[in-house]
mmCIF file of C-alpha atoms (C1' of nucleotides) in Angstrom:
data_model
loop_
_atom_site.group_PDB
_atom_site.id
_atom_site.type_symbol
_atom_site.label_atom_id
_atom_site.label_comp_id
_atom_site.label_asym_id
_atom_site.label_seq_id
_atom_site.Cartn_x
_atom_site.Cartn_y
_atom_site.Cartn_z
ATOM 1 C CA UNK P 1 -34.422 1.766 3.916
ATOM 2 C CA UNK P 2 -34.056 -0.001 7.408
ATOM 3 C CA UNK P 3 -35.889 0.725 10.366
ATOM 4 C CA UNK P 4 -33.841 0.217 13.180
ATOM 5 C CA UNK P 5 -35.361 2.677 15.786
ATOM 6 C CA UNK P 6 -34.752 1.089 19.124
ATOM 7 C CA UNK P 7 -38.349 1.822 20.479
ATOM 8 C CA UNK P 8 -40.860 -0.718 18.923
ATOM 9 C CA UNK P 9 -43.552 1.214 21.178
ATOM 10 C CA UNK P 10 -43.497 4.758 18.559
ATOM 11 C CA UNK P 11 -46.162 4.946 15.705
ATOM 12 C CA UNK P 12 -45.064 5.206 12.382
ATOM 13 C CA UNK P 13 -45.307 8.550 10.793
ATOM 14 C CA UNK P 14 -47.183 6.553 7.907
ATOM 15 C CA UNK P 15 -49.731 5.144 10.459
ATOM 16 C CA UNK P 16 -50.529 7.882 12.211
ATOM 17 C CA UNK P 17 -53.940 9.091 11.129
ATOM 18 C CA UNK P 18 -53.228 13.290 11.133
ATOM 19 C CA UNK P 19 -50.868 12.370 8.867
ATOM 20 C CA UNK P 20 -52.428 10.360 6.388
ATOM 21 C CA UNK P 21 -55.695 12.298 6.115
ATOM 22 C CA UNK P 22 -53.198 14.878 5.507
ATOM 23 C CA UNK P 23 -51.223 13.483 2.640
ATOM 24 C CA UNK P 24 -54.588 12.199 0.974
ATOM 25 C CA UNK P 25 -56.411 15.319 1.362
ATOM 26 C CA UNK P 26 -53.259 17.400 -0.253
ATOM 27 C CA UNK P 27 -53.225 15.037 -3.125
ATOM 28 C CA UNK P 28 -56.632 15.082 -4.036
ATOM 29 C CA UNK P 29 -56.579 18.780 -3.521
ATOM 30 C CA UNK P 30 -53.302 19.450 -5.941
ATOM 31 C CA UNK P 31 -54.626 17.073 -8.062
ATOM 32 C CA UNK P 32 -58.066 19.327 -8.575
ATOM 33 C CA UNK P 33 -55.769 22.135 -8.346
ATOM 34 C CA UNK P 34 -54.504 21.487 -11.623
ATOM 35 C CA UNK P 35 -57.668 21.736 -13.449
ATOM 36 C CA UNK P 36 -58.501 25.663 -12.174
ATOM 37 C CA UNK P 37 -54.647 26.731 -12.141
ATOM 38 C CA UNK P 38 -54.346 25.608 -15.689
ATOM 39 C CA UNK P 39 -57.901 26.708 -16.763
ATOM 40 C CA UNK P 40 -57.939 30.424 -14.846
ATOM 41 C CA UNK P 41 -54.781 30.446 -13.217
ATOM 42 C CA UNK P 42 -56.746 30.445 -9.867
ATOM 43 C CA UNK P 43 -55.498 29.997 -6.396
ATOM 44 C CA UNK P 44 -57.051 27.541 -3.890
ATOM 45 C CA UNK P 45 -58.633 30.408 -1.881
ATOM 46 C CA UNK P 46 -60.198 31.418 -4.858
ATOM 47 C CA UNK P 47 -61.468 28.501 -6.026
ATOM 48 C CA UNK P 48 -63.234 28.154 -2.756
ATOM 49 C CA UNK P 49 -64.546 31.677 -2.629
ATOM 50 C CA UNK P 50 -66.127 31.050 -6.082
ATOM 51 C CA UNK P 51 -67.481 27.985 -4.769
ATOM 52 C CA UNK P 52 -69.377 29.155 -1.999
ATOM 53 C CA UNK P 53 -70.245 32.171 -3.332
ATOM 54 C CA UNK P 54 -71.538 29.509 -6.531
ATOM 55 C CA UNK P 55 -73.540 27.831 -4.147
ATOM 56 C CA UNK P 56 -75.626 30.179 -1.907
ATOM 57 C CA UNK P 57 -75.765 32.677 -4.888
ATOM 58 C CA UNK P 58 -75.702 35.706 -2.573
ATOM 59 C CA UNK P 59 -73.621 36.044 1.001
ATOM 60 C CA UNK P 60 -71.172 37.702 3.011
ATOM 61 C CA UNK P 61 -67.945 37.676 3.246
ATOM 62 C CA UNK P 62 -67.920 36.796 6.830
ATOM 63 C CA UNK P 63 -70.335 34.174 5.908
ATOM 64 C CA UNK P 64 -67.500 32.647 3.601
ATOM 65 C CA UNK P 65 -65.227 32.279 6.408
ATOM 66 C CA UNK P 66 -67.489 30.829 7.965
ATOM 67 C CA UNK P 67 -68.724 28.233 5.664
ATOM 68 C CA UNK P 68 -65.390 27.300 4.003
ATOM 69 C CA UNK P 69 -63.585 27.551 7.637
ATOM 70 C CA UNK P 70 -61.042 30.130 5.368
ATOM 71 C CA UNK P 71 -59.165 32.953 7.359
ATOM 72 C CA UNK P 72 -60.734 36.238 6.723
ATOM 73 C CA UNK P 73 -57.538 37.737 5.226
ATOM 74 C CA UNK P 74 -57.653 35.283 3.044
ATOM 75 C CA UNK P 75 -61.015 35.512 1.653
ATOM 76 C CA UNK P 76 -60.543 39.244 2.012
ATOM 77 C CA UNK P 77 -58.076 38.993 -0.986
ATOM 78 C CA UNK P 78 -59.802 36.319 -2.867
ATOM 79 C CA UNK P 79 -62.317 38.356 -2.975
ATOM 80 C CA UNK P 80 -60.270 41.134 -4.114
ATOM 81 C CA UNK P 81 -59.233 39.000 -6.788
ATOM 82 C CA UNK P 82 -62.049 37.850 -8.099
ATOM 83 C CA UNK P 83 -63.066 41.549 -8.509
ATOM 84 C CA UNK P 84 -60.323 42.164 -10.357
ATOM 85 C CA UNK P 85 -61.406 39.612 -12.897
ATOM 86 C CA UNK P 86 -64.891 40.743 -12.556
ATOM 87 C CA UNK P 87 -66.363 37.472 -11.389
ATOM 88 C CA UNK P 88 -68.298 38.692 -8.720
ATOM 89 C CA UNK P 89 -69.817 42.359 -7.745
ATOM 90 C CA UNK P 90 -70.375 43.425 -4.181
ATOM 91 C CA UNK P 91 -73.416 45.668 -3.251
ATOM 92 C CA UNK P 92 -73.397 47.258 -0.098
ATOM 93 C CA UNK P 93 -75.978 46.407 2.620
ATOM 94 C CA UNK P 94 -78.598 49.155 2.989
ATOM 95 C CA UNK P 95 -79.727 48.266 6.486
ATOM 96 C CA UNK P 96 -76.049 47.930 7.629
ATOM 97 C CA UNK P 97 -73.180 49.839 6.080
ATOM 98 C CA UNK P 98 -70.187 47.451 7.120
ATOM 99 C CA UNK P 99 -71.714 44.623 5.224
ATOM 100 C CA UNK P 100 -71.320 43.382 1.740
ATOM 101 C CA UNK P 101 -73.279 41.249 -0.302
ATOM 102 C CA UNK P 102 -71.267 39.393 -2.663
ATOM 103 C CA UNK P 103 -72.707 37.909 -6.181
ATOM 104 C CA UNK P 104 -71.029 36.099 -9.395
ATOM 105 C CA UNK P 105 -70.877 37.977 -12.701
ATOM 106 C CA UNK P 106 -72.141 36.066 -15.400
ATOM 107 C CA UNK P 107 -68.874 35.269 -16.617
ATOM 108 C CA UNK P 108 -68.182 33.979 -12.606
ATOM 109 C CA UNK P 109 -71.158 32.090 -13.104
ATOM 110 C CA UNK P 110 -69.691 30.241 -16.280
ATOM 111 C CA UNK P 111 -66.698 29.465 -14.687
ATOM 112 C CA UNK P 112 -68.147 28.366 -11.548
ATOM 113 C CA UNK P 113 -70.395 26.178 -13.206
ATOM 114 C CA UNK P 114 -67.537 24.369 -15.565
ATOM 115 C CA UNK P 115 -65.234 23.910 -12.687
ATOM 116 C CA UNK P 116 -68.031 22.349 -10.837
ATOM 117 C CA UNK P 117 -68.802 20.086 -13.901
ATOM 118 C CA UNK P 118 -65.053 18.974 -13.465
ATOM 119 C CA UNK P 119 -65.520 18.742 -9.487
ATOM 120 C CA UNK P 120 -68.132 15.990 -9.931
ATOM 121 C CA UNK P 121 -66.330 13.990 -12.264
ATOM 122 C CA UNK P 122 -63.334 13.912 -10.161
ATOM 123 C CA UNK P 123 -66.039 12.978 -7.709
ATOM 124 C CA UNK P 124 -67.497 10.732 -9.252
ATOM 125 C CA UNK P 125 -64.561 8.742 -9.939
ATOM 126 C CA UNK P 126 -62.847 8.736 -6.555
ATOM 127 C CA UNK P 127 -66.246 7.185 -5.315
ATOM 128 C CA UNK P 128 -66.397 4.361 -8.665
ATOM 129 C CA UNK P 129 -62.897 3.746 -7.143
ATOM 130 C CA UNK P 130 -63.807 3.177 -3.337
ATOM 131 C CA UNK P 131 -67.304 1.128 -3.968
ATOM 132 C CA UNK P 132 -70.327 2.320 -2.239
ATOM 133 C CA UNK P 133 -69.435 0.775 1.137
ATOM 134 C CA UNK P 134 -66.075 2.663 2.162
ATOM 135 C CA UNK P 135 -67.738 5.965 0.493
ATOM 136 C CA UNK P 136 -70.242 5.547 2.936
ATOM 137 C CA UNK P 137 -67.830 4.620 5.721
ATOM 138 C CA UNK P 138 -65.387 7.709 4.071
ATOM 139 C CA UNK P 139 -68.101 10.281 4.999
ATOM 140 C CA UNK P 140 -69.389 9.335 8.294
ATOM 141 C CA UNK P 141 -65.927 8.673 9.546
ATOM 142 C CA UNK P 142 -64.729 12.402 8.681
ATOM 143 C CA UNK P 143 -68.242 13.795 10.060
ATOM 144 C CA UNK P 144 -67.199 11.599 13.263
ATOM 145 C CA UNK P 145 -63.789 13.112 13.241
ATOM 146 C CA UNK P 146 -64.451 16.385 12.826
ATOM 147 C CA UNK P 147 -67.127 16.126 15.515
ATOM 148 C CA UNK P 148 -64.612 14.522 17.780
ATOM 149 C CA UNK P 149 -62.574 18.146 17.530
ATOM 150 C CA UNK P 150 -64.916 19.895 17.624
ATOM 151 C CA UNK P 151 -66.360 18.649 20.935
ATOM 152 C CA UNK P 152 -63.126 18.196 22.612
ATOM 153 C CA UNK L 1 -78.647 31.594 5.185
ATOM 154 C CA UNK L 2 -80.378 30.376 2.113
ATOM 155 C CA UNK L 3 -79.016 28.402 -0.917
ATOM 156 C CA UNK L 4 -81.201 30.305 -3.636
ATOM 157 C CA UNK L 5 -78.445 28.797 -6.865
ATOM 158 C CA UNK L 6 -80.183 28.264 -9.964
ATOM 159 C CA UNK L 7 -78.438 25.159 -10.862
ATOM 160 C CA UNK L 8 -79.643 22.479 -8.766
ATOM 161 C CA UNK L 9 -76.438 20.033 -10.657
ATOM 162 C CA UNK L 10 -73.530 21.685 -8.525
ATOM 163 C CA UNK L 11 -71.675 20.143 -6.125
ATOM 164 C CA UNK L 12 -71.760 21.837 -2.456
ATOM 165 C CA UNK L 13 -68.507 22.183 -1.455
ATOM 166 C CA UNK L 14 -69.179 20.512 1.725
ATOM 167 C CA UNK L 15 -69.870 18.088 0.318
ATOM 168 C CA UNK L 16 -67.074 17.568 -2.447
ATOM 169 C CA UNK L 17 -64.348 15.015 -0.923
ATOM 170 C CA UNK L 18 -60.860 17.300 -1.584
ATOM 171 C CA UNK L 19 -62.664 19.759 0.930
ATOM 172 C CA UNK L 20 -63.771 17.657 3.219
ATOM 173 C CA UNK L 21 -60.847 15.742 3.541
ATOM 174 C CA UNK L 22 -58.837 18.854 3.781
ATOM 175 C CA UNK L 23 -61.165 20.086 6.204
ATOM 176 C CA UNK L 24 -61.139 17.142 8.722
ATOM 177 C CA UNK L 25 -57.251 16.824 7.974
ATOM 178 C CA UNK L 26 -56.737 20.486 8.417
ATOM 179 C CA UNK L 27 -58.574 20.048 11.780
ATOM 180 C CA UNK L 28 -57.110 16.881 13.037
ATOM 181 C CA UNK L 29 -53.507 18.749 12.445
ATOM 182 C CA UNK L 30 -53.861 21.953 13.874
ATOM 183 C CA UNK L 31 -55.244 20.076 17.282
ATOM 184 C CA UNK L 32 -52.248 17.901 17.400
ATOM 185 C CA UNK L 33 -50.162 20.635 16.791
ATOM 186 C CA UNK L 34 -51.187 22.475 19.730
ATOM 187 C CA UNK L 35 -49.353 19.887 21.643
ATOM 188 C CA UNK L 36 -45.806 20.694 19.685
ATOM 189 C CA UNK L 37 -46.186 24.127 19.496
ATOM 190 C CA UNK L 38 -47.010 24.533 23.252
ATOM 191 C CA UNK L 39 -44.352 21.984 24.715
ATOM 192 C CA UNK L 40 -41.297 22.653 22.497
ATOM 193 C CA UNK L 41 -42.329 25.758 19.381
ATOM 194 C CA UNK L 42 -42.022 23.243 16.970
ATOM 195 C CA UNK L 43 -43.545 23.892 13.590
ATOM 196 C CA UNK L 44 -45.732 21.146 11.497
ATOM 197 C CA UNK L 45 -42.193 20.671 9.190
ATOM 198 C CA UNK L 46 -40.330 20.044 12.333
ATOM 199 C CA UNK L 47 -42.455 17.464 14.106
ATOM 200 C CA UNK L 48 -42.808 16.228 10.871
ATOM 201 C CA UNK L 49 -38.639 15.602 10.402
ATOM 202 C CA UNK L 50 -38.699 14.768 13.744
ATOM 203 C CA UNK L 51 -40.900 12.025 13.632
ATOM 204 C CA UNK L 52 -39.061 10.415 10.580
ATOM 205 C CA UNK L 53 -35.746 10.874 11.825
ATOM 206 C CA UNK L 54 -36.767 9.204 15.483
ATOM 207 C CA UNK L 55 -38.632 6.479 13.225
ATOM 208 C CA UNK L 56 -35.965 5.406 11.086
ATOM 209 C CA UNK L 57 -33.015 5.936 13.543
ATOM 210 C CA UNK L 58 -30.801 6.905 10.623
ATOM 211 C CA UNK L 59 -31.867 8.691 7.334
ATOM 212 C CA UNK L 60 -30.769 11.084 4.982
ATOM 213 C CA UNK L 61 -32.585 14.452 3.656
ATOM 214 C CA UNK L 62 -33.816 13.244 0.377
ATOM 215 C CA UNK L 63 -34.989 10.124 2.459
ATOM 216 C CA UNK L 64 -37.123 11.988 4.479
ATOM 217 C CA UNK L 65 -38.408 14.020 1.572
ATOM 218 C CA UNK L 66 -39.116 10.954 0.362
ATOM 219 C CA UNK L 67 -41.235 9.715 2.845
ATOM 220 C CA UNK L 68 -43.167 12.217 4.075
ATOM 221 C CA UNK L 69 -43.810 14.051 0.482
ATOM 222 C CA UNK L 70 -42.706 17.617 1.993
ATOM 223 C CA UNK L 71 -40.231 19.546 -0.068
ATOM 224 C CA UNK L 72 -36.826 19.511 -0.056
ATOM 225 C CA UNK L 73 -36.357 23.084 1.239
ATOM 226 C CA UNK L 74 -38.726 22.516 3.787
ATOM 227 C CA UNK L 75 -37.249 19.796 4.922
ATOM 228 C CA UNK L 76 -33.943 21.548 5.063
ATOM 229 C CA UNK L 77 -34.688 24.384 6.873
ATOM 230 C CA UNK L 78 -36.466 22.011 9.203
ATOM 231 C CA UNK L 79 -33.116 20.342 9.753
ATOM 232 C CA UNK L 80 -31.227 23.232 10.296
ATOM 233 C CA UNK L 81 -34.014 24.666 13.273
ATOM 234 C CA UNK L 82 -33.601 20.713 14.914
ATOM 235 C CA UNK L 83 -29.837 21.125 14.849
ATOM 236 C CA UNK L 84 -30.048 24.389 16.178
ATOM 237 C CA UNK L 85 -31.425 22.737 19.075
ATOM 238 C CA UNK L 86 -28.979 20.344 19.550
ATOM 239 C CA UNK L 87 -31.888 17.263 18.461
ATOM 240 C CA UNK L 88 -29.837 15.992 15.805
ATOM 241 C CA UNK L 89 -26.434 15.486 14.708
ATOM 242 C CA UNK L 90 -25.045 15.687 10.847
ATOM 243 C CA UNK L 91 -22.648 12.535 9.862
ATOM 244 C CA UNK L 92 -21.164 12.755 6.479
ATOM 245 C CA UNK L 93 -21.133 10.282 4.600
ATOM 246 C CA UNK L 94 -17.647 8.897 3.841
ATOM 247 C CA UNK L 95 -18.350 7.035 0.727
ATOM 248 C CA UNK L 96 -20.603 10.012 -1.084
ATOM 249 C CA UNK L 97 -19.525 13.508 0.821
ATOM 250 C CA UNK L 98 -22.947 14.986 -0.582
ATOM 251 C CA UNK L 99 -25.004 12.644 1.272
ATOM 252 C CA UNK L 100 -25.454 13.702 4.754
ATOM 253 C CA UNK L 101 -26.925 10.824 7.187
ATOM 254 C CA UNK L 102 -29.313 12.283 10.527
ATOM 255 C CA UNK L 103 -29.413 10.896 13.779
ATOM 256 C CA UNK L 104 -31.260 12.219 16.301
ATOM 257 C CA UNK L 105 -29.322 13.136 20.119
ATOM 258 C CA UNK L 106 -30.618 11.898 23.271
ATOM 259 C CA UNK L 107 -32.504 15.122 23.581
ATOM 260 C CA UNK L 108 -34.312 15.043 20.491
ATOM 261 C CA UNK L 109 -35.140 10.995 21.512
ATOM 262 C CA UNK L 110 -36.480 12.397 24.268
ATOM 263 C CA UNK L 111 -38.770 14.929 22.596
ATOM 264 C CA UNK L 112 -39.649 12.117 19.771
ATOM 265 C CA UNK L 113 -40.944 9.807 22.409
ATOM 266 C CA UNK L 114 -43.014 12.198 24.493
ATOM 267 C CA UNK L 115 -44.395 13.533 21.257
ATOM 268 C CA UNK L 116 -44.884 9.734 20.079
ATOM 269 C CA UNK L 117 -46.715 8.738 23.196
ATOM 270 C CA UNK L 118 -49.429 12.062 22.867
ATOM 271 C CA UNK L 119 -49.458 10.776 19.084
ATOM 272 C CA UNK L 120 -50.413 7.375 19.981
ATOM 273 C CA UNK L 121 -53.208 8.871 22.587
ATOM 274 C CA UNK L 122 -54.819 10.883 19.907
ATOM 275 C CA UNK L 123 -54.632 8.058 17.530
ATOM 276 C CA UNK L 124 -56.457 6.112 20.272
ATOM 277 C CA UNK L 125 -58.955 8.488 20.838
ATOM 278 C CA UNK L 126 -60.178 9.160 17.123
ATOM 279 C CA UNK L 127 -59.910 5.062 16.501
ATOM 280 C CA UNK L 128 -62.542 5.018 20.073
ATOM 281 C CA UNK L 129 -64.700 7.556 18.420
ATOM 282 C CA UNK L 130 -65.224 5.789 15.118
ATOM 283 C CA UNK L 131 -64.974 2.272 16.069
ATOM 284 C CA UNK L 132 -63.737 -0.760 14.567
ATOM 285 C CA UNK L 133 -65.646 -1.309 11.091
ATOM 286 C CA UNK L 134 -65.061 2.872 10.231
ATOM 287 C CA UNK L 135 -61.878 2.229 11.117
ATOM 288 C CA UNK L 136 -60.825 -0.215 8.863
ATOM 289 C CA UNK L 137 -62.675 1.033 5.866
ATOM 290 C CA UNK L 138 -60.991 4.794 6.674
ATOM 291 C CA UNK L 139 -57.714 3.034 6.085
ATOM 292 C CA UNK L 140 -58.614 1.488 3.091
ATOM 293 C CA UNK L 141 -60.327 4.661 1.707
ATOM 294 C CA UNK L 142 -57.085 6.859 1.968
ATOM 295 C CA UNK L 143 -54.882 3.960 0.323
ATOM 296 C CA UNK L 144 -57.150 3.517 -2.436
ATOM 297 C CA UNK L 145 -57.841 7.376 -2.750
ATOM 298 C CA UNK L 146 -53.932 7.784 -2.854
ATOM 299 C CA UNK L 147 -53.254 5.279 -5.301
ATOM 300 C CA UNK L 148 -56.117 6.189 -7.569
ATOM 301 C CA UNK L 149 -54.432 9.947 -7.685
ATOM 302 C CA UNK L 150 -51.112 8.305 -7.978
ATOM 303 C CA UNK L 151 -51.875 6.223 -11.206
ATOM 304 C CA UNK L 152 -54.264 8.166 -12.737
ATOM 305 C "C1'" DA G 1 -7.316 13.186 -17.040
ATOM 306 C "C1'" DG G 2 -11.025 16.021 -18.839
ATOM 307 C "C1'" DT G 3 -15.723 17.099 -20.098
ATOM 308 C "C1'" DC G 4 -20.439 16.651 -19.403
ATOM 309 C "C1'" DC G 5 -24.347 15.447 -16.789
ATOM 310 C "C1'" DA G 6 -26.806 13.974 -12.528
ATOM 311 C "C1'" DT G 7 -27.500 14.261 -7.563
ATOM 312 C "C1'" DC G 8 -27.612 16.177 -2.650
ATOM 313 C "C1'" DG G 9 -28.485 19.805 -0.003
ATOM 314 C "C1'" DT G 10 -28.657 25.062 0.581
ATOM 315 C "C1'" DT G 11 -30.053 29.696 -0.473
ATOM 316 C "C1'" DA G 12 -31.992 33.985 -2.958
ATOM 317 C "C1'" DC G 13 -36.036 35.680 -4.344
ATOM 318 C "C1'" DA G 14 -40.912 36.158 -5.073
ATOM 319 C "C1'" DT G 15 -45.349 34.791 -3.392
ATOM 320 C "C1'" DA G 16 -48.669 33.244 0.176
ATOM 321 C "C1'" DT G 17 -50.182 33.374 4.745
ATOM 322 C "C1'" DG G 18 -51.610 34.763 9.542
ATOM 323 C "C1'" DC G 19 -51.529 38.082 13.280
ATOM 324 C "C1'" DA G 20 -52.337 42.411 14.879
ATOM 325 C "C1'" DA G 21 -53.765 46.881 14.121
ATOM 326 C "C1'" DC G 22 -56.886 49.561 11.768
ATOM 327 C "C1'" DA G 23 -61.096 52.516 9.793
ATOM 328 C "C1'" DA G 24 -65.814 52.618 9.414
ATOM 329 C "C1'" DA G 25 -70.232 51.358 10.910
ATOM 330 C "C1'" DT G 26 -73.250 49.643 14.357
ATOM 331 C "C1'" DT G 27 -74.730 48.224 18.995
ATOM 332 C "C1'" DT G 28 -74.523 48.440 23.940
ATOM 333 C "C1'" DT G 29 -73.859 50.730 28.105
ATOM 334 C "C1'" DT G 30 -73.995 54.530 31.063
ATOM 335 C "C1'" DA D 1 -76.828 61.437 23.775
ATOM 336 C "C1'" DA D 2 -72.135 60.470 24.720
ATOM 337 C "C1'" DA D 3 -68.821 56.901 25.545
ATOM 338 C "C1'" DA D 4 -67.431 52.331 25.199
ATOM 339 C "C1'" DA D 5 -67.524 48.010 23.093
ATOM 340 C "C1'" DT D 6 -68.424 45.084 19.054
ATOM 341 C "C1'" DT D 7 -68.534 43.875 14.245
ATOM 342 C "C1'" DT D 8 -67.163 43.839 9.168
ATOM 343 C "C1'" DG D 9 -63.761 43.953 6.129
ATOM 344 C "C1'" DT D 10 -58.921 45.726 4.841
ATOM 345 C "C1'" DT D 11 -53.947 46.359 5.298
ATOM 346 C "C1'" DG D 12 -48.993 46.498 7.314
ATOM 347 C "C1'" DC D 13 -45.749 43.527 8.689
ATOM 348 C "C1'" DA D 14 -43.357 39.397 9.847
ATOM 349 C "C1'" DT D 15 -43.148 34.559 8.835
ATOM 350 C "C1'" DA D 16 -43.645 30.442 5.829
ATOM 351 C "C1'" DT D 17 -43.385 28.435 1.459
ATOM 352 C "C1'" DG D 18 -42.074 26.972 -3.386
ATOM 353 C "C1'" DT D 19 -39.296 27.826 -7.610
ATOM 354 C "C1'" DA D 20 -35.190 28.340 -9.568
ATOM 355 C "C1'" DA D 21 -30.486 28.810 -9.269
ATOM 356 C "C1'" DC D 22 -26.521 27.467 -6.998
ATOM 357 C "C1'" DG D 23 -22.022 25.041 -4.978
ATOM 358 C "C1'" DA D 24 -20.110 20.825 -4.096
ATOM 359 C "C1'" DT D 25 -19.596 16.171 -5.151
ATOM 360 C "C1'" DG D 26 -19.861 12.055 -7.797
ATOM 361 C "C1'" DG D 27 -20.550 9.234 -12.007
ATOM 362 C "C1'" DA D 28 -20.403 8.418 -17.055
ATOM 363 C "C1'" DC D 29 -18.237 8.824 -21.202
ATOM 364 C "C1'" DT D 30 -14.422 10.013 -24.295
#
DNA sequence: AGTCCATCGTTACATATGCAACAAATTTTT
DNA sequence: AAAAATTTGTTGCATATGTAACGATGGACT
């Protein structure tokens, strides 16, 4: 395929870093995908819900949106969901009516903990595959970028 | 908020690299975004055609799918919003009247460049912010991320 | 030529998503 | 204490997306 665009000053779709963080980050996410759709038949919003709600053991909705940067509506239903399978039970706040505390099942826990099992393998080898040096580089370069929107 | 898990062997999701990638893309997008949306209502699908179309000078759908990995519907409907507003123009191809090649008109040129030259600014910026040596090993890291996905 | 299969691009349909409005509970203001 | 504003989480609705099917065209094979 020839390029033959007349302006030599334009950047390359394939060069242009929104892009490519983009494309990586979708194919390492599908890729993971895989293993929880095929496994549970999970969504990603669900697989992140479990995983936060995994990890502190006991929070919030709100707090999940916050955390995992996930729209409310979203987690909203993935928490729905996750009901539904009974993964997780909610008990309501005593002090404060609106709120709900959210906690896995044991069965929620089980799952949690397998998927997470995969997680750091797939970790694992994306980081055999870069070498210690651009892993390093990797994760202070995304802190750096996401501070750079953030401050903006 | 306190991280009370039992299992002290999970992986946080902040830091697992499919979310933080898809954070700091997710981030990086929706800021540049701001920029189509607010000069011209384009959606990410239509700067996205846009920007491979004004690159390549002359392409075909299934080109563009090709090269920027979105689906072939998306990319379609994409096409059809762009010719809606007179950006493009639809040559069929004389040789194979299935094939449809895309040029872009003087006022979609126009749009590509503007959008090019805010592109190029933001690159700019986010190359200041990490520096030279980040730089470089950010590039690297997404190649060698995407072809480690791509072969496995 | 005629049949079968592959390819390019579009569209119908079902699902996923975000925005805005909402109910319920709580907090702040007067 | 009453009224107004805020917060938490849910839902109605419109939009965005992917899958599968499709029409049109072209190529391969007989």
């Amino acid at each position: 395929m020839d390029q033959n665009n007349v302006n030599e000053a334009v950047l390359p779709l394939e060069k242009f870093i929104a892009y490519r963080l983009n494309q990586a980050a979708e194919k390492v996410s599908q890729k993971f995908a895989l293993e929880y759709k095929k496994r549970y038949g999970m969504t990603r919003p669900e697989w992140r819900t479990l995983a936060t709600i995994g990890q502190f053991g006991n929070i919030t909705a709100k707090q999940i949106c916050q955390h995992s940067s996930m729209h409310k509506t979203k987690v909203s239903r993935a928490i729905f969901t996750l009901e539904q399978r009974r993964w997780l039970k909610r008990t309501v706040d005593q002090n404060d009516r609106r709120v709900e505390h959210l906690e896995l099942t044991l069965q929620g826990q089980k799952a949690y903990l397998e998927l997470s099992d995969v997680a750091r393998n797939f970790q694992d080898q994306i980081y055999a595959a870069l070498g210690p040096a651009n892993t390093a580089a990797l994760e202070t370069s995304l802190d750096a970028i996401e501070t750079l929107i953030d401050t903006q």
